Amino acid sequence: MNDCIFCKIAKGEIPSATLYEDEEFRVILDQGPATKGHALILPKAHYQNLYELPDELAGRAMILAKKIITEMKDVLDCDGYNVVQNNGSAAGQTVFHFHMHLIPRKEGDKAGISWTPGTLTPEDKEEILSKFSLK
Ligand code: AMP
Ligand code: ZN
């Protein structure tokens, strides 16, 4: 992926504010943070999204997320963390190289990572449960 910005950042070809690096991942500070300390986990290998990510790598990405937010919670003295991961432009993905957002939260901050709850109707419930079966 010659023109992927996150490939270049993850491989160190473009400088970044790197919090952590190992053979598989680089963790950087987001350049447009939702809150102070907003970080991104980037695999060094290019996968567009979670659908494409190999299972083992997906597992290790989540374990790394746990380590980083556990350490950073003390560094930033924050009250909580959102772990956000967007797949597809409809879901807000703008960079098509898999990444996980780690967003520190403080009580009363205005980060606005929320939605208006709707209603689970009986029709929706029946339709979805009847169509879905995990193989
Ligand atoms: P998403 O909308 O889930 O694809 O998130 C993309 C994120 O990447 C946004 O939060 C951007 O602020 C961030 N971003 C884009 N380019 C860079 C960059 N060069 N360095 C750091 N963060 C970036
Ligand atoms: Zn890439």
mmCIF file of N, CA, C and O in Angstrom, residues 89-124:
data_model
loop_
_atom_site.group_PDB
_atom_site.id
_atom_site.type_symbol
_atom_site.label_atom_id
_atom_site.label_comp_id
_atom_site.label_asym_id
_atom_site.label_seq_id
_atom_site.Cartn_x
_atom_site.Cartn_y
_atom_site.Cartn_z
ATOM 1 N N SER A 89 -16.814 3.896 5.684
ATOM 2 C CA SER A 89 -17.071 5.338 5.758
ATOM 3 C C SER A 89 -18.394 5.636 6.438
ATOM 4 O O SER A 89 -18.527 6.644 7.147
ATOM 5 N N ALA A 90 -19.378 4.749 6.289
ATOM 6 C CA ALA A 90 -20.671 4.965 6.955
ATOM 7 C C ALA A 90 -20.514 4.975 8.469
ATOM 8 O O ALA A 90 -21.313 5.593 9.182
ATOM 9 N N ALA A 91 -19.488 4.296 8.933
ATOM 10 C CA ALA A 91 -19.230 4.215 10.381
ATOM 11 C C ALA A 91 -18.211 5.255 10.830
ATOM 12 O O ALA A 91 -17.766 5.228 11.982
ATOM 13 N N GLY A 92 -17.829 6.147 9.924
ATOM 14 C CA GLY A 92 -16.914 7.228 10.306
ATOM 15 C C GLY A 92 -15.453 6.946 10.028
ATOM 16 O O GLY A 92 -14.594 7.737 10.410
ATOM 17 N N GLN A 93 -15.155 5.833 9.356
ATOM 18 C CA GLN A 93 -13.747 5.552 9.044
ATOM 19 C C GLN A 93 -13.273 6.513 7.956
ATOM 20 O O GLN A 93 -13.934 6.648 6.915
ATOM 21 N N THR A 94 -12.158 7.170 8.208
ATOM 22 C CA THR A 94 -11.601 8.100 7.217
ATOM 23 C C THR A 94 -10.232 7.658 6.719
ATOM 24 O O THR A 94 -9.810 8.069 5.649
ATOM 25 N N VAL A 95 -9.539 6.847 7.516
ATOM 26 C CA VAL A 95 -8.248 6.296 7.081
ATOM 27 C C VAL A 95 -8.422 4.788 6.998
ATOM 28 O O VAL A 95 -8.736 4.131 8.003
ATOM 29 N N PHE A 96 -8.212 4.250 5.794
ATOM 30 C CA PHE A 96 -8.593 2.851 5.543
ATOM 31 C C PHE A 96 -7.412 1.894 5.753
ATOM 32 O O PHE A 96 -7.045 1.110 4.874
ATOM 33 N N HIS A 97 -6.852 2.042 6.919
ATOM 34 C CA HIS A 97 -5.830 1.128 7.466
ATOM 35 C C HIS A 97 -6.305 0.888 8.887
ATOM 36 O O HIS A 97 -6.419 1.855 9.671
ATOM 37 N N PHE A 98 -6.606 -0.351 9.225
ATOM 38 C CA PHE A 98 -7.194 -0.668 10.538
ATOM 39 C C PHE A 98 -6.492 0.102 11.658
ATOM 40 O O PHE A 98 -5.251 0.157 11.719
ATOM 41 N N HIS A 99 -7.280 0.656 12.557
ATOM 42 C CA HIS A 99 -6.726 1.306 13.744
ATOM 43 C C HIS A 99 -7.761 1.294 14.849
ATOM 44 O O HIS A 99 -8.965 1.223 14.592
ATOM 45 N N MET A 100 -7.270 1.368 16.066
ATOM 46 C CA MET A 100 -8.140 1.469 17.241
ATOM 47 C C MET A 100 -7.892 2.806 17.913
ATOM 48 O O MET A 100 -6.736 3.179 18.141
ATOM 49 N N HIS A 101 -8.966 3.512 18.233
ATOM 50 C CA HIS A 101 -8.864 4.770 18.971
ATOM 51 C C HIS A 101 -8.908 4.467 20.466
ATOM 52 O O HIS A 101 -9.798 3.744 20.935
ATOM 53 N N LEU A 102 -7.978 5.058 21.203
ATOM 54 C CA LEU A 102 -7.985 4.989 22.667
ATOM 55 C C LEU A 102 -8.213 6.418 23.150
ATOM 56 O O LEU A 102 -7.332 7.278 23.001
ATOM 57 N N ILE A 103 -9.399 6.675 23.701
ATOM 58 C CA ILE A 103 -9.795 8.060 23.994
ATOM 59 C C ILE A 103 -9.999 8.225 25.500
ATOM 60 O O ILE A 103 -10.961 7.699 26.069
ATOM 61 N N PRO A 104 -9.072 8.954 26.134
ATOM 62 C CA PRO A 104 -9.194 9.167 27.582
ATOM 63 C C PRO A 104 -10.395 10.056 27.882
ATOM 64 O O PRO A 104 -10.677 10.994 27.138
ATOM 65 N N ARG A 105 -11.074 9.784 28.982
ATOM 66 C CA ARG A 105 -12.255 10.572 29.351
ATOM 67 C C ARG A 105 -12.149 11.073 30.778
ATOM 68 O O ARG A 105 -11.627 10.388 31.655
ATOM 69 N N LYS A 106 -12.634 12.285 30.972
ATOM 70 C CA LYS A 106 -12.754 12.849 32.324
ATOM 71 C C LYS A 106 -14.217 13.126 32.562
ATOM 72 O O LYS A 106 -14.955 13.473 31.619
ATOM 73 N N GLU A 107 -14.630 12.981 33.796
ATOM 74 C CA GLU A 107 -16.010 13.282 34.155
ATOM 75 C C GLU A 107 -16.372 14.669 33.629
ATOM 76 O O GLU A 107 -15.620 15.619 33.835
ATOM 77 N N GLY A 108 -17.475 14.763 32.906
ATOM 78 C CA GLY A 108 -17.979 16.069 32.469
ATOM 79 C C GLY A 108 -17.289 16.631 31.235
ATOM 80 O O GLY A 108 -17.572 17.762 30.838
ATOM 81 N N ASP A 109 -16.366 15.861 30.619
ATOM 82 C CA ASP A 109 -15.729 16.410 29.404
ATOM 83 C C ASP A 109 -16.771 16.472 28.281
ATOM 84 O O ASP A 109 -17.874 15.949 28.396
ATOM 85 N N LYS A 110 -16.396 17.156 27.202
ATOM 86 C CA LYS A 110 -17.377 17.392 26.126
ATOM 87 C C LYS A 110 -16.997 16.590 24.874
ATOM 88 O O LYS A 110 -17.228 17.034 23.756
ATOM 89 N N ALA A 111 -16.392 15.411 25.079
ATOM 90 C CA ALA A 111 -15.923 14.651 23.924
ATOM 91 C C ALA A 111 -17.073 14.197 23.024
ATOM 92 O O ALA A 111 -16.904 14.020 21.819
ATOM 93 N N GLY A 112 -18.240 14.002 23.574
ATOM 94 C CA GLY A 112 -19.427 13.731 22.749
ATOM 95 C C GLY A 112 -19.407 12.408 22.013
ATOM 96 O O GLY A 112 -19.872 12.312 20.878
ATOM 97 N N ILE A 113 -18.812 11.389 22.635
ATOM 98 C CA ILE A 113 -18.814 10.061 22.011
ATOM 99 C C ILE A 113 -20.055 9.335 22.526
ATOM 100 O O ILE A 113 -19.992 8.613 23.515
ATOM 101 N N SER A 114 -21.165 9.595 21.887
ATOM 102 C CA SER A 114 -22.429 9.070 22.411
ATOM 103 C C SER A 114 -23.458 8.968 21.284
ATOM 104 O O SER A 114 -23.205 9.406 20.160
ATOM 105 N N TRP A 115 -24.578 8.358 21.562
ATOM 106 C CA TRP A 115 -25.683 8.298 20.602
ATOM 107 C C TRP A 115 -26.983 8.418 21.365
ATOM 108 O O TRP A 115 -27.022 8.279 22.583
ATOM 109 N N THR A 116 -28.042 8.723 20.597
ATOM 110 C CA THR A 116 -29.363 8.814 21.196
ATOM 111 C C THR A 116 -29.991 7.425 21.162
ATOM 112 O O THR A 116 -30.201 6.881 20.071
ATOM 113 N N PRO A 117 -30.287 6.835 22.309
ATOM 114 C CA PRO A 117 -30.847 5.477 22.292
ATOM 115 C C PRO A 117 -32.205 5.444 21.596
ATOM 116 O O PRO A 117 -33.048 6.308 21.831
ATOM 117 N N GLY A 118 -32.379 4.456 20.712
ATOM 118 C CA GLY A 118 -33.673 4.235 20.077
ATOM 119 C C GLY A 118 -34.459 3.193 20.857
ATOM 120 O O GLY A 118 -34.311 3.091 22.081
ATOM 121 N N THR A 119 -35.291 2.403 20.129
ATOM 122 C CA THR A 119 -36.085 1.357 20.772
ATOM 123 C C THR A 119 -35.861 0.045 20.033
ATOM 124 O O THR A 119 -35.891 0.033 18.795
ATOM 125 N N LEU A 120 -35.614 -1.002 20.765
ATOM 126 C CA LEU A 120 -35.560 -2.336 20.147
ATOM 127 C C LEU A 120 -36.992 -2.823 19.999
ATOM 128 O O LEU A 120 -37.621 -3.249 20.979
ATOM 129 N N THR A 121 -37.526 -2.713 18.770
ATOM 130 C CA THR A 121 -38.915 -3.116 18.549
ATOM 131 C C THR A 121 -38.995 -4.633 18.453
ATOM 132 O O THR A 121 -38.009 -5.296 18.068
ATOM 133 N N PRO A 122 -40.151 -5.228 18.740
ATOM 134 C CA PRO A 122 -40.307 -6.679 18.592
ATOM 135 C C PRO A 122 -40.029 -7.120 17.163
ATOM 136 O O PRO A 122 -39.449 -8.178 16.930
ATOM 137 N N GLU A 123 -40.429 -6.289 16.170
ATOM 138 C CA GLU A 123 -40.210 -6.652 14.756
ATOM 139 C C GLU A 123 -38.709 -6.707 14.436
ATOM 140 O O GLU A 123 -38.244 -7.643 13.791
ATOM 141 N N ASP A 124 -37.984 -5.689 14.878
ATOM 142 C CA ASP A 124 -36.541 -5.676 14.619
ATOM 143 C C ASP A 124 -35.868 -6.870 15.289
ATOM 144 O O ASP A 124 -35.008 -7.540 14.711
#
